[in-house]
PDB file of C-alpha atoms in Angstrom:
ATOM      1  CA  MET A   1     -43.225 255.062  85.339  1.00 43.00           C
ATOM      2  CA  ALA A   2     -40.575 257.845  85.249  1.00 56.00           C
ATOM      3  CA  ARG A   3     -37.097 256.916  86.434  1.00 68.00           C
ATOM      4  CA  ARG A   4     -36.069 257.964  89.886  1.00 84.00           C
ATOM      5  CA  PRO A   5     -33.081 260.306  89.684  1.00 87.00           C
ATOM      6  CA  PRO A   6     -30.047 258.834  91.505  1.00 91.00           C
ATOM      7  CA  THR A   7     -28.623 259.885  94.872  1.00 95.00           C
ATOM      8  CA  LEU A   8     -25.077 261.219  94.829  1.00 97.00           C
ATOM      9  CA  THR A   9     -22.700 260.673  97.831  1.00 97.00           C
ATOM     10  CA  ALA A  10     -19.250 261.644  98.781  1.00 97.00           C
ATOM     11  CA  ARG A  11     -17.697 260.083 101.864  1.00 97.00           C
ATOM     12  CA  ASP A  12     -14.477 261.165 103.457  1.00 97.00           C
ATOM     13  CA  VAL A  13     -13.156 262.520 100.018  1.00 97.00           C
ATOM     14  CA  SER A  14      -9.612 263.901  99.938  1.00 97.00           C
ATOM     15  CA  LEU A  15      -7.819 265.292  96.856  1.00 97.00           C
ATOM     16  CA  ARG A  16      -4.395 266.903  96.360  1.00 95.00           C
ATOM     17  CA  TYR A  17      -2.939 268.747  93.440  1.00 93.00           C
ATOM     18  CA  GLY A  18       0.764 268.261  94.087  1.00 92.00           C
ATOM     19  CA  GLN A  19       1.327 269.666  97.572  1.00 90.00           C
ATOM     20  CA  VAL A  20      -1.981 271.567  97.532  1.00 92.00           C
ATOM     21  CA  GLN A  21      -4.817 269.936  99.472  1.00 95.00           C
ATOM     22  CA  ALA A  22      -7.960 270.727  97.454  1.00 96.00           C
ATOM     23  CA  LEU A  23     -10.334 268.513  99.409  1.00 97.00           C
ATOM     24  CA  ALA A  24      -9.865 267.329 102.956  1.00 96.00           C
ATOM     25  CA  SER A  25     -12.124 264.438 104.134  1.00 96.00           C
ATOM     26  CA  VAL A  26     -15.272 265.958 102.563  1.00 97.00           C
ATOM     27  CA  SER A  27     -18.554 264.191 103.010  1.00 97.00           C
ATOM     28  CA  VAL A  28     -21.879 265.200 101.513  1.00 97.00           C
ATOM     29  CA  GLU A  29     -25.078 263.615 100.112  1.00 97.00           C
ATOM     30  CA  VAL A  30     -27.282 264.859  97.363  1.00 97.00           C
ATOM     31  CA  PRO A  31     -30.727 262.998  97.716  1.00 96.00           C
ATOM     32  CA  SER A  32     -32.535 261.846  94.601  1.00 95.00           C
ATOM     33  CA  GLY A  33     -34.124 264.688  92.715  1.00 94.00           C
ATOM     34  CA  THR A  34     -32.703 267.473  94.792  1.00 95.00           C
ATOM     35  CA  LEU A  35     -30.267 270.358  93.906  1.00 96.00           C
ATOM     36  CA  LEU A  36     -27.187 270.972  96.087  1.00 98.00           C
ATOM     37  CA  ALA A  37     -25.514 274.267  95.645  1.00 97.00           C
ATOM     38  CA  ILE A  38     -21.791 274.511  96.555  1.00 97.00           C
ATOM     39  CA  VAL A  39     -20.576 277.996  97.573  1.00 95.00           C
ATOM     40  CA  GLY A  40     -17.371 279.479  98.743  1.00 91.00           C
ATOM     41  CA  GLU A  41     -14.445 281.603  97.876  1.00 89.00           C
ATOM     42  CA  SER A  42     -12.069 280.894  94.972  1.00 89.00           C
ATOM     43  CA  GLY A  43      -9.827 277.998  95.819  1.00 90.00           C
ATOM     44  CA  SER A  44     -12.151 276.561  98.480  1.00 93.00           C
ATOM     45  CA  GLY A  45     -12.533 273.224  96.507  1.00 94.00           C
ATOM     46  CA  LYS A  46     -15.953 273.740  95.060  1.00 95.00           C
ATOM     47  CA  THR A  47     -15.223 272.634  91.457  1.00 95.00           C
ATOM     48  CA  SER A  48     -12.892 269.849  92.558  1.00 96.00           C
ATOM     49  CA  LEU A  49     -15.696 268.290  94.529  1.00 97.00           C
ATOM     50  CA  LEU A  50     -18.148 268.708  91.614  1.00 96.00           C
ATOM     51  CA  ARG A  51     -15.784 266.994  89.176  1.00 95.00           C
ATOM     52  CA  CYS A  52     -15.362 264.034  91.424  1.00 96.00           C
ATOM     53  CA  PHE A  53     -18.959 262.978  90.591  1.00 96.00           C
ATOM     54  CA  ASN A  54     -18.119 262.372  86.969  1.00 94.00           C
ATOM     55  CA  ARG A  55     -14.462 261.214  87.466  1.00 94.00           C
ATOM     56  CA  MET A  56     -13.028 264.333  85.839  1.00 93.00           C
ATOM     57  CA  VAL A  57     -10.774 264.139  88.788  1.00 93.00           C
ATOM     58  CA  THR A  58     -10.116 261.167  90.991  1.00 93.00           C
ATOM     59  CA  PRO A  59      -9.783 261.608  94.790  1.00 95.00           C
ATOM     60  CA  HIS A  60      -6.794 260.210  96.479  1.00 94.00           C
ATOM     61  CA  ALA A  61      -8.944 258.902  99.314  1.00 96.00           C
ATOM     62  CA  GLY A  62     -12.645 258.345 100.130  1.00 97.00           C
ATOM     63  CA  THR A  63     -15.565 257.097  98.091  1.00 97.00           C
ATOM     64  CA  VAL A  64     -17.814 258.854  95.481  1.00 97.00           C
ATOM     65  CA  SER A  65     -20.965 256.915  94.604  1.00 96.00           C
ATOM     66  CA  ILE A  66     -24.133 257.147  92.514  1.00 94.00           C
ATOM     67  CA  ASP A  67     -27.013 255.220  94.102  1.00 92.00           C
ATOM     68  CA  GLY A  68     -24.491 253.216  96.046  1.00 91.00           C
ATOM     69  CA  ARG A  69     -22.225 252.360  93.037  1.00 93.00           C
ATOM     70  CA  ASN A  70     -18.674 253.415  93.498  1.00 95.00           C
ATOM     71  CA  VAL A  71     -17.755 255.643  90.419  1.00 95.00           C
ATOM     72  CA  ARG A  72     -14.294 254.157  90.372  1.00 94.00           C
ATOM     73  CA  GLU A  73     -15.870 250.849  89.348  1.00 94.00           C
ATOM     74  CA  LEU A  74     -17.886 252.434  86.579  1.00 93.00           C
ATOM     75  CA  ASP A  75     -16.631 252.954  82.998  1.00 92.00           C
ATOM     76  CA  ALA A  76     -15.525 256.607  82.950  1.00 92.00           C
ATOM     77  CA  VAL A  77     -16.696 257.248  79.499  1.00 92.00           C
ATOM     78  CA  ALA A  78     -20.204 255.801  80.104  1.00 91.00           C
ATOM     79  CA  LEU A  79     -20.304 257.753  83.334  1.00 92.00           C
ATOM     80  CA  ARG A  80     -19.521 261.060  81.683  1.00 91.00           C
ATOM     81  CA  ARG A  81     -22.032 260.381  78.863  1.00 89.00           C
ATOM     82  CA  GLY A  82     -24.792 259.644  81.394  1.00 89.00           C
ATOM     83  CA  THR A  83     -23.949 262.766  83.491  1.00 92.00           C
ATOM     84  CA  GLY A  84     -24.868 266.199  82.106  1.00 92.00           C
ATOM     85  CA  TYR A  85     -22.059 268.738  82.667  1.00 93.00           C
ATOM     86  CA  VAL A  86     -22.191 272.436  81.923  1.00 91.00           C
ATOM     87  CA  PRO A  87     -19.150 274.503  82.423  1.00 87.00           C
ATOM     88  CA  GLN A  88     -19.210 278.324  82.742  1.00 81.00           C
ATOM     89  CA  SER A  89     -18.290 278.685  79.040  1.00 81.00           C
ATOM     90  CA  GLY A  90     -21.008 276.325  77.962  1.00 83.00           C
ATOM     91  CA  GLY A  91     -18.415 274.197  76.158  1.00 88.00           C
ATOM     92  CA  LEU A  92     -20.258 274.129  72.745  1.00 93.00           C
ATOM     93  CA  LEU A  93     -18.124 273.172  69.780  1.00 94.00           C
ATOM     94  CA  PRO A  94     -17.828 276.471  67.843  1.00 94.00           C
ATOM     95  CA  HIS A  95     -17.741 275.037  64.345  1.00 96.00           C
ATOM     96  CA  TRP A  96     -20.902 272.827  64.843  1.00 96.00           C
ATOM     97  CA  THR A  97     -24.520 273.957  64.618  1.00 96.00           C
ATOM     98  CA  VAL A  98     -26.497 274.165  67.823  1.00 96.00           C
ATOM     99  CA  GLU A  99     -28.583 271.099  66.827  1.00 96.00           C
ATOM    100  CA  ARG A 100     -25.440 269.094  66.097  1.00 96.00           C
ATOM    101  CA  ASN A 101     -23.928 270.073  69.417  1.00 96.00           C
ATOM    102  CA  VAL A 102     -26.972 269.049  71.330  1.00 95.00           C
ATOM    103  CA  ALA A 103     -27.247 265.738  69.443  1.00 95.00           C
ATOM    104  CA  LEU A 104     -23.672 264.843  70.310  1.00 93.00           C
ATOM    105  CA  VAL A 105     -24.217 262.531  73.333  1.00 92.00           C
ATOM    106  CA  PRO A 106     -27.463 260.828  71.972  1.00 93.00           C
ATOM    107  CA  ARG A 107     -25.396 260.038  68.795  1.00 92.00           C
ATOM    108  CA  LEU A 108     -22.410 258.755  70.791  1.00 91.00           C
ATOM    109  CA  ASN A 109     -24.902 256.547  72.745  1.00 88.00           C
ATOM    110  CA  GLY A 110     -26.374 255.079  69.615  1.00 88.00           C
ATOM    111  CA  GLN A 111     -29.775 256.458  70.090  1.00 89.00           C
ATOM    112  CA  VAL A 112     -31.989 255.745  67.027  1.00 88.00           C
ATOM    113  CA  ASP A 113     -32.840 259.332  66.301  1.00 92.00           C
ATOM    114  CA  PRO A 114     -30.255 261.679  67.943  1.00 93.00           C
ATOM    115  CA  LEU A 115     -31.438 264.728  65.971  1.00 94.00           C
ATOM    116  CA  ARG A 116     -35.023 264.244  67.271  1.00 94.00           C
ATOM    117  CA  ALA A 117     -33.609 263.938  70.880  1.00 93.00           C
ATOM    118  CA  ALA A 118     -31.732 267.288  70.267  1.00 94.00           C
ATOM    119  CA  ARG A 119     -34.837 269.067  68.984  1.00 94.00           C
ATOM    120  CA  GLU A 120     -36.830 267.955  71.916  1.00 92.00           C
ATOM    121  CA  ALA A 121     -34.251 269.086  74.390  1.00 91.00           C
ATOM    122  CA  LEU A 122     -33.858 272.453  72.595  1.00 93.00           C
ATOM    123  CA  GLU A 123     -37.620 272.907  72.743  1.00 92.00           C
ATOM    124  CA  ARG A 124     -37.689 272.166  76.460  1.00 88.00           C
ATOM    125  CA  CYS A 125     -34.934 274.754  77.024  1.00 89.00           C
ATOM    126  CA  GLY A 126     -36.775 277.513  75.061  1.00 88.00           C
ATOM    127  CA  LEU A 127     -34.719 277.296  71.839  1.00 91.00           C
ATOM    128  CA  PRO A 128     -36.851 275.717  69.145  1.00 92.00           C
ATOM    129  CA  ALA A 129     -34.759 274.028  66.564  1.00 93.00           C
ATOM    130  CA  SER A 130     -36.689 275.579  63.710  1.00 93.00           C
ATOM    131  CA  THR A 131     -35.296 279.006  64.764  1.00 94.00           C
ATOM    132  CA  PHE A 132     -31.952 278.147  66.462  1.00 94.00           C
ATOM    133  CA  GLY A 133     -30.886 274.691  65.441  1.00 94.00           C
ATOM    134  CA  ALA A 134     -28.909 275.623  62.303  1.00 95.00           C
ATOM    135  CA  ARG A 135     -27.103 278.562  64.006  1.00 96.00           C
ATOM    136  CA  LEU A 136     -23.610 278.404  65.182  1.00 96.00           C
ATOM    137  CA  PRO A 137     -22.779 279.062  68.800  1.00 95.00           C
ATOM    138  CA  HIS A 138     -21.335 282.544  68.170  1.00 94.00           C
ATOM    139  CA  GLU A 139     -24.597 283.634  66.481  1.00 95.00           C
ATOM    140  CA  LEU A 140     -26.459 283.114  69.874  1.00 92.00           C
ATOM    141  CA  SER A 141     -26.567 285.436  72.914  1.00 89.00           C
ATOM    142  CA  GLY A 142     -24.798 284.446  76.072  1.00 87.00           C
ATOM    143  CA  GLY A 143     -28.102 283.324  77.584  1.00 87.00           C
ATOM    144  CA  GLN A 144     -29.043 281.283  74.526  1.00 90.00           C
ATOM    145  CA  ARG A 145     -25.591 279.572  74.466  1.00 91.00           C
ATOM    146  CA  GLN A 146     -26.103 278.478  78.072  1.00 88.00           C
ATOM    147  CA  ARG A 147     -29.626 277.173  77.273  1.00 90.00           C
ATOM    148  CA  ALA A 148     -28.107 275.248  74.361  1.00 93.00           C
ATOM    149  CA  ALA A 149     -25.446 273.854  76.687  1.00 92.00           C
ATOM    150  CA  ILE A 150     -28.051 272.744  79.214  1.00 91.00           C
ATOM    151  CA  ALA A 151     -30.094 271.168  76.390  1.00 91.00           C
ATOM    152  CA  ARG A 152     -27.079 269.232  75.346  1.00 93.00           C
ATOM    153  CA  ALA A 153     -26.451 268.123  78.983  1.00 91.00           C
ATOM    154  CA  LEU A 154     -30.010 266.693  79.107  1.00 90.00           C
ATOM    155  CA  ALA A 155     -30.545 265.490  75.509  1.00 90.00           C
ATOM    156  CA  ALA A 156     -29.757 261.913  76.304  1.00 90.00           C
ATOM    157  CA  SER A 157     -32.192 261.787  79.241  1.00 87.00           C
ATOM    158  CA  GLN A 158     -29.330 262.286  81.755  1.00 89.00           C
ATOM    159  CA  ASP A 159     -30.721 262.271  85.313  1.00 91.00           C
ATOM    160  CA  VAL A 160     -27.619 263.862  86.895  1.00 94.00           C
ATOM    161  CA  LEU A 161     -26.698 267.487  86.033  1.00 93.00           C
ATOM    162  CA  LEU A 162     -23.470 269.153  87.082  1.00 96.00           C
ATOM    163  CA  LEU A 163     -23.344 272.940  86.778  1.00 94.00           C
ATOM    164  CA  ASP A 164     -19.912 274.631  87.167  1.00 93.00           C
ATOM    165  CA  GLU A 165     -20.633 278.442  87.441  1.00 88.00           C
ATOM    166  CA  SER A 166     -22.988 277.982  84.501  1.00 84.00           C
ATOM    167  CA  PHE A 167     -24.859 281.233  84.941  1.00 82.00           C
ATOM    168  CA  GLY A 168     -22.059 283.534  86.336  1.00 73.00           C
ATOM    169  CA  ALA A 169     -20.874 285.095  83.113  1.00 69.00           C
ATOM    170  CA  LEU A 170     -24.341 286.418  81.954  1.00 75.00           C
ATOM    171  CA  ASP A 171     -25.748 289.894  82.231  1.00 78.00           C
ATOM    172  CA  ALA A 172     -28.382 290.417  84.967  1.00 79.00           C
ATOM    173  CA  ILE A 173     -31.358 290.165  82.576  1.00 78.00           C
ATOM    174  CA  SER A 174     -30.204 287.175  80.680  1.00 78.00           C
ATOM    175  CA  ARG A 175     -29.310 285.556  83.901  1.00 81.00           C
ATOM    176  CA  ASN A 176     -32.568 286.094  85.594  1.00 85.00           C
ATOM    177  CA  GLU A 177     -34.439 284.760  82.513  1.00 83.00           C
ATOM    178  CA  LEU A 178     -32.217 281.718  82.449  1.00 84.00           C
ATOM    179  CA  LEU A 179     -32.667 280.971  86.100  1.00 87.00           C
ATOM    180  CA  ASP A 180     -36.538 281.079  85.719  1.00 87.00           C
ATOM    181  CA  ALA A 181     -36.322 278.743  82.702  1.00 85.00           C
ATOM    182  CA  PHE A 182     -33.984 276.396  84.604  1.00 87.00           C
ATOM    183  CA  THR A 183     -36.382 276.277  87.491  1.00 89.00           C
ATOM    184  CA  MET A 184     -39.271 275.340  85.246  1.00 87.00           C
ATOM    185  CA  LEU A 185     -37.182 272.753  83.429  1.00 86.00           C
ATOM    186  CA  ARG A 186     -36.216 271.123  86.676  1.00 89.00           C
ATOM    187  CA  ALA A 187     -39.853 270.857  87.812  1.00 88.00           C
ATOM    188  CA  GLU A 188     -40.815 269.449  84.429  1.00 86.00           C
ATOM    189  CA  ILE A 189     -38.001 266.828  83.983  1.00 86.00           C
ATOM    190  CA  GLY A 190     -36.764 266.056  87.443  1.00 87.00           C
ATOM    191  CA  PHE A 191     -32.999 265.264  87.923  1.00 92.00           C
ATOM    192  CA  THR A 192     -30.389 265.314  90.668  1.00 95.00           C
ATOM    193  CA  CYS A 193     -28.152 268.322  90.385  1.00 96.00           C
ATOM    194  CA  VAL A 194     -24.892 269.762  91.880  1.00 97.00           C
ATOM    195  CA  MET A 195     -24.280 273.364  91.166  1.00 96.00           C
ATOM    196  CA  VAL A 196     -21.077 275.320  91.866  1.00 95.00           C
ATOM    197  CA  THR A 197     -21.661 279.085  92.242  1.00 92.00           C
ATOM    198  CA  HIS A 198     -19.952 282.034  93.957  1.00 87.00           C
ATOM    199  CA  ASP A 199     -23.335 283.738  94.301  1.00 88.00           C
ATOM    200  CA  LEU A 200     -25.210 282.923  97.479  1.00 90.00           C
ATOM    201  CA  GLY A 201     -28.344 284.661  96.141  1.00 88.00           C
ATOM    202  CA  GLU A 202     -28.342 282.291  93.050  1.00 90.00           C
ATOM    203  CA  ALA A 203     -27.890 279.345  95.418  1.00 92.00           C
ATOM    204  CA  ALA A 204     -30.785 280.479  97.632  1.00 92.00           C
ATOM    205  CA  ARG A 205     -32.958 280.835  94.607  1.00 92.00           C
ATOM    206  CA  LEU A 206     -32.340 277.394  93.114  1.00 93.00           C
ATOM    207  CA  ALA A 207     -31.033 275.011  95.702  1.00 95.00           C
ATOM    208  CA  ASP A 208     -32.786 272.636  98.139  1.00 96.00           C
ATOM    209  CA  ALA A 209     -29.493 272.713 100.214  1.00 97.00           C
ATOM    210  CA  ILE A 210     -26.396 274.768 100.252  1.00 97.00           C
ATOM    211  CA  ALA A 211     -22.836 273.389 101.052  1.00 97.00           C
ATOM    212  CA  VAL A 212     -20.585 276.182 102.164  1.00 96.00           C
ATOM    213  CA  MET A 213     -16.908 275.274 101.578  1.00 96.00           C
ATOM    214  CA  ARG A 214     -13.687 276.822 102.827  1.00 95.00           C
ATOM    215  CA  ALA A 215     -10.093 275.615 102.338  1.00 94.00           C
ATOM    216  CA  GLY A 216     -11.138 272.269 100.978  1.00 95.00           C
ATOM    217  CA  LYS A 217     -13.571 271.502 103.812  1.00 96.00           C
ATOM    218  CA  ILE A 218     -17.391 271.841 104.218  1.00 96.00           C
ATOM    219  CA  GLU A 219     -18.256 274.182 106.894  1.00 96.00           C
ATOM    220  CA  GLN A 220     -22.047 273.545 106.811  1.00 96.00           C
ATOM    221  CA  VAL A 221     -24.738 271.935 104.621  1.00 97.00           C
ATOM    222  CA  ALA A 222     -28.261 273.279 105.229  1.00 96.00           C
ATOM    223  CA  SER A 223     -31.134 275.253 103.608  1.00 95.00           C
ATOM    224  CA  ILE A 224     -30.754 278.909 103.146  1.00 93.00           C
ATOM    225  CA  ALA A 225     -33.154 279.424 105.979  1.00 93.00           C
ATOM    226  CA  GLN A 226     -31.052 277.277 108.389  1.00 94.00           C
ATOM    227  CA  LEU A 227     -27.839 279.107 107.203  1.00 94.00           C
ATOM    228  CA  ARG A 228     -29.399 282.428 108.029  1.00 91.00           C
ATOM    229  CA  THR A 229     -30.794 281.559 111.394  1.00 92.00           C
ATOM    230  CA  SER A 230     -28.199 278.975 112.624  1.00 94.00           C
ATOM    231  CA  PRO A 231     -24.804 279.369 110.940  1.00 94.00           C
ATOM    232  CA  ALA A 232     -22.520 276.515 112.144  1.00 95.00           C
ATOM    233  CA  THR A 233     -19.248 278.592 112.071  1.00 95.00           C
ATOM    234  CA  PRO A 234     -18.153 282.168 112.131  1.00 95.00           C
ATOM    235  CA  TYR A 235     -17.129 281.881 108.450  1.00 94.00           C
ATOM    236  CA  VAL A 236     -20.738 280.902 107.468  1.00 94.00           C
ATOM    237  CA  ALA A 237     -22.080 283.794 109.465  1.00 94.00           C
ATOM    238  CA  GLU A 238     -19.561 286.185 107.816  1.00 92.00           C
ATOM    239  CA  LEU A 239     -20.557 284.828 104.296  1.00 90.00           C
ATOM    240  CA  LEU A 240     -24.258 285.487 105.036  1.00 90.00           C
ATOM    241  CA  ALA A 241     -23.595 288.860 106.295  1.00 89.00           C
ATOM    242  CA  ARG A 242     -21.563 289.811 103.248  1.00 85.00           C
ATOM    243  CA  ALA A 243     -24.248 288.542 100.937  1.00 82.00           C
ATOM    244  CA  GLN A 244     -26.962 290.409 102.761  1.00 79.00           C
ATOM    245  CA  ALA A 245     -24.890 293.656 102.767  1.00 76.00           C
ATOM    246  CA  ALA A 246     -24.337 293.237  98.974  1.00 68.00           C
ATOM    247  CA  ALA A 247     -28.042 292.785  98.476  1.00 63.00           C
ATOM    248  CA  ARG A 248     -28.867 295.929 100.363  1.00 59.00           C
ATOM    249  CA  VAL A 249     -26.438 297.880  98.348  1.00 48.00           C
ATOM    250  CA  LEU A 250     -27.908 296.633  95.022  1.00 46.00           C
ATOM    251  CA  VAL A 251     -31.463 297.344  96.095  1.00 45.00           C
ATOM    252  CA  GLY A 252     -30.378 300.817  97.335  1.00 45.00           C
TER     253      GLY A 252
END
């Protein structure tokens, strides 16, 4: 039987950087196997909230948990190895081959055949190792690098995936192809995912629910349909209006 992906929960989480309040009593839940997209302007606290789930930052108050286990009580190294994380840059080591990059966490976790795990992950992400495994990251296109980064994030059978603006730096064609591939990958594997994005259209395309953040607080968590029909605050309504106006401009 396949493992059930965990539920992620943040309860009354607050975080400061010096005198700056990055998060102010934030609460959100990401049910097992769902994708939560966090949207908002720069400085709204999106990435800070994301990084609380793998203890890259530690909140000053509140509780972050994975299936009811407080992440403060978990070994930080084991937590991060068990949580896939894909930054905007992809984060691949430039002097390592693609295959070696993807095999990193399986090797650190002591898996019997880390290269096999890497090859399987690359295949699932549309980068067969026979073609791409021996290449260096700079020999890949932007979309291919992000596919490799996602493969690395899932190569050790991670059932939590954190995406921090992971598709934002790509050109429109590469981005569209990668979003399609990611949707198929998620349907095939099944994992719990939190995604930070500044693009509401991207969030609408991928997410089960969208959390709108502003100034370190969550204004609303809802499906895109609910956000459109029942915005909870004037800011959410304004954000939707701006996104719809931009979409009309792009369509012509």
